PDB file of N, CA and C in Angstrom:
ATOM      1  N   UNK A   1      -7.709   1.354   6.123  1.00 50.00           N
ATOM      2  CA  UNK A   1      -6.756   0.965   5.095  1.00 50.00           C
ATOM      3  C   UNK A   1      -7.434   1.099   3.730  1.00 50.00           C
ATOM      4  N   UNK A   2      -6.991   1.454   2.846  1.00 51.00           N
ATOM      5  CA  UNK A   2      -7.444   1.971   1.599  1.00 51.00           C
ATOM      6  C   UNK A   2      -6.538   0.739   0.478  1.00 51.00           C
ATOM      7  N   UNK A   3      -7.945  -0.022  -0.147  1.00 53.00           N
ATOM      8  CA  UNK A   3      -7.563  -1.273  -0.950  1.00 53.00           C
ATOM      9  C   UNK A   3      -7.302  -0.428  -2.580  1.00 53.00           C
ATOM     10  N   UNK A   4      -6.668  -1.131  -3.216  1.00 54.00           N
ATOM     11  CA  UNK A   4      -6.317  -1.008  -4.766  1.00 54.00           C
ATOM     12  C   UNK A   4      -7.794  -1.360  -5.439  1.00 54.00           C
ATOM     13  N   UNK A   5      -8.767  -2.002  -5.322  1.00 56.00           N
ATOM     14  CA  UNK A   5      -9.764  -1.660  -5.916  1.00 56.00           C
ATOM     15  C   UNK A   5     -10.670  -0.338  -5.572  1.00 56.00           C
ATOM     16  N   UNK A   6     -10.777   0.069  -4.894  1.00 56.00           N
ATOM     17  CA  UNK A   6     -11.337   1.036  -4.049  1.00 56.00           C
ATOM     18  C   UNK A   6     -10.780   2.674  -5.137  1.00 56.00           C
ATOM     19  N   UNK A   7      -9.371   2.483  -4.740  1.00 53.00           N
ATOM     20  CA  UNK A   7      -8.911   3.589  -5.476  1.00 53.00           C
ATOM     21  C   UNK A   7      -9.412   3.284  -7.075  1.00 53.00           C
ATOM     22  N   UNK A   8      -8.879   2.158  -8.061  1.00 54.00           N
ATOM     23  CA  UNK A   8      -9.295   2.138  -9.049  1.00 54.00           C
ATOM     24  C   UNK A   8     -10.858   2.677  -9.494  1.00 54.00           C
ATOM     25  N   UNK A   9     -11.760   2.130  -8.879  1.00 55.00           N
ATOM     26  CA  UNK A   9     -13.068   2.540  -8.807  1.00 55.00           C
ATOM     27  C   UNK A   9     -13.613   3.867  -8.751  1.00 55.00           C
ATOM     28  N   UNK A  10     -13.062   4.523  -7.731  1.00 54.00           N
ATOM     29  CA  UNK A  10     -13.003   6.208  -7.733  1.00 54.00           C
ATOM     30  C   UNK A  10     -12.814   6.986  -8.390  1.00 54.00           C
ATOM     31  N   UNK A  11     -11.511   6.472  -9.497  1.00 54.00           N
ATOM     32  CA  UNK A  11     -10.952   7.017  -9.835  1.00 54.00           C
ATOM     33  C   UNK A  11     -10.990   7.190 -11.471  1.00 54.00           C
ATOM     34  N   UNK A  12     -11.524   6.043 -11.759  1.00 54.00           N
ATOM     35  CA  UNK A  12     -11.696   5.399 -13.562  1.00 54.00           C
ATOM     36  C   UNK A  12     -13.134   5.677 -13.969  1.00 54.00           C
ATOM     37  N   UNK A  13     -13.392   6.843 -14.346  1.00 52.00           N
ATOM     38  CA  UNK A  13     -14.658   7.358 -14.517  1.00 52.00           C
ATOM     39  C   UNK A  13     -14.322   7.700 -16.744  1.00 52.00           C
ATOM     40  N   UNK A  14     -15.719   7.723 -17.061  1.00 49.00           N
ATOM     41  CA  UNK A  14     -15.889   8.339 -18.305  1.00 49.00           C
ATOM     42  C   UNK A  14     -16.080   9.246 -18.429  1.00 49.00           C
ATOM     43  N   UNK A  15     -15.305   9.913 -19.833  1.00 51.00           N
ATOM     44  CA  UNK A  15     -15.490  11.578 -19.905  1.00 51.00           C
ATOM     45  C   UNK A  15     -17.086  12.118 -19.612  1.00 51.00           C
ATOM     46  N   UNK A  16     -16.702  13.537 -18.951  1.00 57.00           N
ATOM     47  CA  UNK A  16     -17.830  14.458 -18.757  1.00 57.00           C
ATOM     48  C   UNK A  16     -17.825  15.383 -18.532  1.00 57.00           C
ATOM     49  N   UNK A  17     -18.337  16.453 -18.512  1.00 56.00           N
ATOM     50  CA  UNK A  17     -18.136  17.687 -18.712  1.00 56.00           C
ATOM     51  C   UNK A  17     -17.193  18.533 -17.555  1.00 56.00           C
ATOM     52  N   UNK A  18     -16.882  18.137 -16.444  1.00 56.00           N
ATOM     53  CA  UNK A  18     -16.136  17.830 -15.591  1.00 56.00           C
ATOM     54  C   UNK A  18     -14.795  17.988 -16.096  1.00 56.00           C
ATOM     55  N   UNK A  19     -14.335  16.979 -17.230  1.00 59.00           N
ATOM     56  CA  UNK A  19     -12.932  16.786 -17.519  1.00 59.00           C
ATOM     57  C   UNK A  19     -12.504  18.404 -18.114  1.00 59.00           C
ATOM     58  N   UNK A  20     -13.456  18.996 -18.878  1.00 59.00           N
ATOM     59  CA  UNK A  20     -13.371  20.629 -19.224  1.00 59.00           C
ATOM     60  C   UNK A  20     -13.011  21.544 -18.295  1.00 59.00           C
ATOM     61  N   UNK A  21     -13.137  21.033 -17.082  1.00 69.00           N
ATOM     62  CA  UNK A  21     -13.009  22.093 -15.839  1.00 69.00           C
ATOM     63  C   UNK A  21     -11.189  21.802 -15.602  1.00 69.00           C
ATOM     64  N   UNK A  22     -10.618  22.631 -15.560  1.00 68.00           N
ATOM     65  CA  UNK A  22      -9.290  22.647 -15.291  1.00 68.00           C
ATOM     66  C   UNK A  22      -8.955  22.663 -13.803  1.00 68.00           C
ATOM     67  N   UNK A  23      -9.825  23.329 -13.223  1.00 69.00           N
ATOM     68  CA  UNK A  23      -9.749  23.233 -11.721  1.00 69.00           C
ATOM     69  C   UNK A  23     -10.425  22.009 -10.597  1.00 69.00           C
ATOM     70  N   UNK A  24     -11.191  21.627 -11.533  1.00 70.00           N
ATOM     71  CA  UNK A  24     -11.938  20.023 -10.516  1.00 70.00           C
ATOM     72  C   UNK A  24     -10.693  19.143 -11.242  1.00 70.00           C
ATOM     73  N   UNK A  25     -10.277  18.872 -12.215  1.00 72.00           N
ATOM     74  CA  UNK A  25      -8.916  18.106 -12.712  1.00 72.00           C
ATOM     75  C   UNK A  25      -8.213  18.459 -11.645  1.00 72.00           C
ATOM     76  N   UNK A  26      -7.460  19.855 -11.364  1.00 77.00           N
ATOM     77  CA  UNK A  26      -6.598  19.871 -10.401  1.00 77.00           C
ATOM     78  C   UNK A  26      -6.974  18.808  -9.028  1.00 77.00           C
ATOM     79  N   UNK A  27      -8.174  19.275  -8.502  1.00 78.00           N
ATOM     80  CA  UNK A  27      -8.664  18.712  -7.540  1.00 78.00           C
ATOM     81  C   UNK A  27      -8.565  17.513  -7.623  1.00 78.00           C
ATOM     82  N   UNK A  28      -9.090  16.617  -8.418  1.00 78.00           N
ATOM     83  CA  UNK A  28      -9.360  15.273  -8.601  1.00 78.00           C
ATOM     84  C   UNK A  28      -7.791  14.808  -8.869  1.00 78.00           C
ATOM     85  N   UNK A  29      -6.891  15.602  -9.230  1.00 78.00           N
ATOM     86  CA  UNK A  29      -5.277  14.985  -9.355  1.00 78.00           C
ATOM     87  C   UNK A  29      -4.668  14.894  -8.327  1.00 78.00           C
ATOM     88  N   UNK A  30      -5.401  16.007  -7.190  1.00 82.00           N
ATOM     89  CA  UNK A  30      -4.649  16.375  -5.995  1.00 82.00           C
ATOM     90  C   UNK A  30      -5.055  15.093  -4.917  1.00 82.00           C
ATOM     91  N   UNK A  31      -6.474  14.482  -5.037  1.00 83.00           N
ATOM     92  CA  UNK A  31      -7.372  13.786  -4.380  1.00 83.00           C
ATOM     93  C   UNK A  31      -6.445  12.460  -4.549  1.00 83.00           C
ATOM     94  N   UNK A  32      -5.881  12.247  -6.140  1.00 83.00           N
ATOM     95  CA  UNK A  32      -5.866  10.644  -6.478  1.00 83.00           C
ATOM     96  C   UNK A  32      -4.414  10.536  -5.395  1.00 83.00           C
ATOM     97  N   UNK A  33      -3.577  11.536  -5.276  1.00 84.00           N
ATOM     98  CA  UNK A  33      -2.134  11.543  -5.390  1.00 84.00           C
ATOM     99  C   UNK A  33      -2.152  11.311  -4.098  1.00 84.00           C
ATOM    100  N   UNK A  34      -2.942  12.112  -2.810  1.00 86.00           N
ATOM    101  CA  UNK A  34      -3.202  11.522  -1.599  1.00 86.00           C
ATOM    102  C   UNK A  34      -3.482  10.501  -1.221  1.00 86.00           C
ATOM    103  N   UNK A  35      -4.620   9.566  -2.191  1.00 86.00           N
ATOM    104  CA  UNK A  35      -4.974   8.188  -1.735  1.00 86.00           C
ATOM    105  C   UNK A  35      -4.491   7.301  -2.221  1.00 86.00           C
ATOM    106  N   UNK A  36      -3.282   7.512  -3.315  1.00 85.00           N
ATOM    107  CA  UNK A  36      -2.243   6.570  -4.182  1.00 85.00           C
ATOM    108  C   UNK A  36      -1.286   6.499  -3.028  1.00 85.00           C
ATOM    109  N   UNK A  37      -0.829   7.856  -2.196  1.00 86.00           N
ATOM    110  CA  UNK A  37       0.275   7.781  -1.338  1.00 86.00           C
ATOM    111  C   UNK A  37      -0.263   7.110   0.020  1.00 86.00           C
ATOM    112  N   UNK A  38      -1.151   7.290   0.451  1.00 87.00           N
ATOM    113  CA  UNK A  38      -2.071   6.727   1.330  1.00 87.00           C
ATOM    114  C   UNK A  38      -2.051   4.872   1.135  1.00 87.00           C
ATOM    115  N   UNK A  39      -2.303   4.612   0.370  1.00 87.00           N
ATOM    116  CA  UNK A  39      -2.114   2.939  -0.371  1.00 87.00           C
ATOM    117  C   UNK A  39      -0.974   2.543  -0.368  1.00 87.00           C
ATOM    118  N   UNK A  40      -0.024   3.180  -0.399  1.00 86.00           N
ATOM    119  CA  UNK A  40       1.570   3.339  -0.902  1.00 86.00           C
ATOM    120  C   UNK A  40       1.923   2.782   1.080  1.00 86.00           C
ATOM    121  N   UNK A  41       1.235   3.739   1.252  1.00 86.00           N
ATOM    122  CA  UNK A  41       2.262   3.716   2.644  1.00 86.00           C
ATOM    123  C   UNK A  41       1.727   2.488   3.643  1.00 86.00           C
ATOM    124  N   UNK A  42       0.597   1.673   3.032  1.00 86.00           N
ATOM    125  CA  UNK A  42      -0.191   1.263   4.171  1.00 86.00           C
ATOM    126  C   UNK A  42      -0.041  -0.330   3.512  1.00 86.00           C
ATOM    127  N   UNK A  43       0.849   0.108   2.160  1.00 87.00           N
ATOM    128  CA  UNK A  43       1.203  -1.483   1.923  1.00 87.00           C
ATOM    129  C   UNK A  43       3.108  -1.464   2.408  1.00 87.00           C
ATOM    130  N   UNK A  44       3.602  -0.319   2.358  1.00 87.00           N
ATOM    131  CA  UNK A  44       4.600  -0.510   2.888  1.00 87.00           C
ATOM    132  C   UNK A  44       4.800  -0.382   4.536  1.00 87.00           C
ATOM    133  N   UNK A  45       3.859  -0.365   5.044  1.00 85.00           N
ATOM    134  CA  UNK A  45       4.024  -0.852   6.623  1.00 85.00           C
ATOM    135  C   UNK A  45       3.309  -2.415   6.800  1.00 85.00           C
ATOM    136  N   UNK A  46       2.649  -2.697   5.483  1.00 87.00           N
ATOM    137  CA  UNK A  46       2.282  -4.448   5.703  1.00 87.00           C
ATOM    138  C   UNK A  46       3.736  -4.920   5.185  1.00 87.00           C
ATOM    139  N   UNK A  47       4.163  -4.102   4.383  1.00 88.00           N
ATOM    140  CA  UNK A  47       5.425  -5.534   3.709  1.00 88.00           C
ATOM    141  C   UNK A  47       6.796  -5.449   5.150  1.00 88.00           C
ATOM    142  N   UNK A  48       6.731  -3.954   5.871  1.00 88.00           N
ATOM    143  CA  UNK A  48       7.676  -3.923   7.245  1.00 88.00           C
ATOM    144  C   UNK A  48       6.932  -5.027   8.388  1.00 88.00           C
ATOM    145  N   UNK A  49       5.648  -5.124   8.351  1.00 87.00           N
ATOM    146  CA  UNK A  49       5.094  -6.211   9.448  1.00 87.00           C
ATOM    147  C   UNK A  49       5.429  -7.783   8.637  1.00 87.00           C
ATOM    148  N   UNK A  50       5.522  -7.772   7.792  1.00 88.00           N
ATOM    149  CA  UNK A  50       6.053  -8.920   7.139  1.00 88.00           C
ATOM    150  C   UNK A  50       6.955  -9.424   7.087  1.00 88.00           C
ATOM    151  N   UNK A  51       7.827  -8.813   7.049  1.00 90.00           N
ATOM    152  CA  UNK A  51       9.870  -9.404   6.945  1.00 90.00           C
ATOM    153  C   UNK A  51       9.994  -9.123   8.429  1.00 90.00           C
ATOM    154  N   UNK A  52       9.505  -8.612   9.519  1.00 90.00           N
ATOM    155  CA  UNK A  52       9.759  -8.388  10.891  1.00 90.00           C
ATOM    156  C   UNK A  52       9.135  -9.759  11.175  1.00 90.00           C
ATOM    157  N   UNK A  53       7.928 -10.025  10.843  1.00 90.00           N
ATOM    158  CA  UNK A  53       7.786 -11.646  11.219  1.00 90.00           C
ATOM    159  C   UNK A  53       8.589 -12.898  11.091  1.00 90.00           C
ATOM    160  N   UNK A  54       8.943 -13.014   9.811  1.00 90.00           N
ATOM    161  CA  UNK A  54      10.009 -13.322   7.906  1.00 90.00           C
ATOM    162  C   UNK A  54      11.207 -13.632   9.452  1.00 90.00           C
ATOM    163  N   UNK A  55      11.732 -12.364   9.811  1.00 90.00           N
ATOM    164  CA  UNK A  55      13.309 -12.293  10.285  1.00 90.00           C
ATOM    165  C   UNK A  55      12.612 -13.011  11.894  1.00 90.00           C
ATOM    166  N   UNK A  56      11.935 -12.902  12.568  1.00 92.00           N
ATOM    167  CA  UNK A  56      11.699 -13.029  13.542  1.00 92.00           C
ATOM    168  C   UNK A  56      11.775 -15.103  13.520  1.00 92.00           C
ATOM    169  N   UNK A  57      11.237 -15.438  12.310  1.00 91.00           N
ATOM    170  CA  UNK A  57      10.998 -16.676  12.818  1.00 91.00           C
ATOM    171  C   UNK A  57      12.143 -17.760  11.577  1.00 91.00           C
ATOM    172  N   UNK A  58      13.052 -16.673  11.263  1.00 92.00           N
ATOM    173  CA  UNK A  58      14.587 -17.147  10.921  1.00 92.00           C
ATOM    174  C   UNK A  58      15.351 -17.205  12.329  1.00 92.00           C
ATOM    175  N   UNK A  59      15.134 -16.479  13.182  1.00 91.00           N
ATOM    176  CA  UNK A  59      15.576 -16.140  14.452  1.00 91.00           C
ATOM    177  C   UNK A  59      15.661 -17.928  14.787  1.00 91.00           C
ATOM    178  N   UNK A  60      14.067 -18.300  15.214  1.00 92.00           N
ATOM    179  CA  UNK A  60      13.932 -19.219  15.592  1.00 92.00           C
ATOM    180  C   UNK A  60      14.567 -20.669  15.470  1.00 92.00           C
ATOM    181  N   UNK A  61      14.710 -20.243  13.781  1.00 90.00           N
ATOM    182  CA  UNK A  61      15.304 -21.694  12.984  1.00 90.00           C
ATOM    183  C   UNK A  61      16.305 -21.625  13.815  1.00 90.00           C
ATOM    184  N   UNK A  62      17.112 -20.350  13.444  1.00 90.00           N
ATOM    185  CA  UNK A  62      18.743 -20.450  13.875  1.00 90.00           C
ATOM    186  C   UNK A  62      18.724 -20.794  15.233  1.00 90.00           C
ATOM    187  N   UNK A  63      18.067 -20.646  16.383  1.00 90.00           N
ATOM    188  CA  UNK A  63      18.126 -20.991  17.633  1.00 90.00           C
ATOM    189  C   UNK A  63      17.649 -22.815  17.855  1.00 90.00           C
ATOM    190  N   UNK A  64      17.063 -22.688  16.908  1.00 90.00           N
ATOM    191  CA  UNK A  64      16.525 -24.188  17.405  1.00 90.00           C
ATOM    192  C   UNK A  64      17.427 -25.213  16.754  1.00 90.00           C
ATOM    193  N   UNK A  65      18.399 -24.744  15.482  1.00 88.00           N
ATOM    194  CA  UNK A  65      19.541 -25.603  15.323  1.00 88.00           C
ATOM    195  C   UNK A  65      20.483 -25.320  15.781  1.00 88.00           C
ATOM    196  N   UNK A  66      20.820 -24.434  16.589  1.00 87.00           N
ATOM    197  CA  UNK A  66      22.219 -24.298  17.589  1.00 87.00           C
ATOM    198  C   UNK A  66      21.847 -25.124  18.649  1.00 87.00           C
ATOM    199  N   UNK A  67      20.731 -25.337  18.781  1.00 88.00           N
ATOM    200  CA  UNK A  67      20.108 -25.762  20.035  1.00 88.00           C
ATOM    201  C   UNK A  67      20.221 -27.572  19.688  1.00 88.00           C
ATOM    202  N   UNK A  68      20.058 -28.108  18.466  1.00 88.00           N
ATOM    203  CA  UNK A  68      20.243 -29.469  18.079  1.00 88.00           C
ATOM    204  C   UNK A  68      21.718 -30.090  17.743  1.00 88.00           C
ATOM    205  N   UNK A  69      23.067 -28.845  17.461  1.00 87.00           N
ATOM    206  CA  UNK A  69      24.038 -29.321  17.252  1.00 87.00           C
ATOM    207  C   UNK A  69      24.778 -29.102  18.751  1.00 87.00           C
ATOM    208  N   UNK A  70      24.364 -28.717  19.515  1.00 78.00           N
ATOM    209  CA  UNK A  70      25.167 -28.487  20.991  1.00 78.00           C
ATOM    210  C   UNK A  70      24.258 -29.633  21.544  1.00 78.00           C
TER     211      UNK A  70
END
C-alpha cells in the first residue's frame, strides 16, 4: 500500500539540472501519475471496506431492534 507521505517525499524535490531534461520530466510525470492513481485506488478500496463494515453493523442495529419490539 503506498502512503501519502511516501509519495509526497519522492516526489517534492529542488530544482536541478534534471528539471532541463524534457524527457526525465516526462518520465517523472508518468511515474507520479501511476503512484497518485495507485494511492487513489488503495484508499478507495479502504473507504469500500469501510461503509461494507458502516452497513454491515447498521444491519445489526436494525435486527437487534426488531428483535426488542417483537
Amino acid at each position: 500500500m503506498v502512503h501519502c507521505s511516501s509519495v509526497y517525499h519522492h516526489f517534492v524535490q529542488y530544482p536541478s539540472e534534471q528539471d532541463l531534461n524534457p524527457a526525465q520530466n516526462s518520465l517523472q510525470a508518468s511515474h507520479f501519475l501511476m503512484v497518485t492513481l495507485e494511492l487513489l485506488n488503495s484508499v478507495l478500496l479502504s473507504n469500500e471496506l469501510l461503509i461494507s463494515k458502516i452497513v454491515q453493523l447498521q444491519l445489526k442495529v436494525v435486527d437487534y431492534i426488531a428483535l426488542q419490539i417483537n
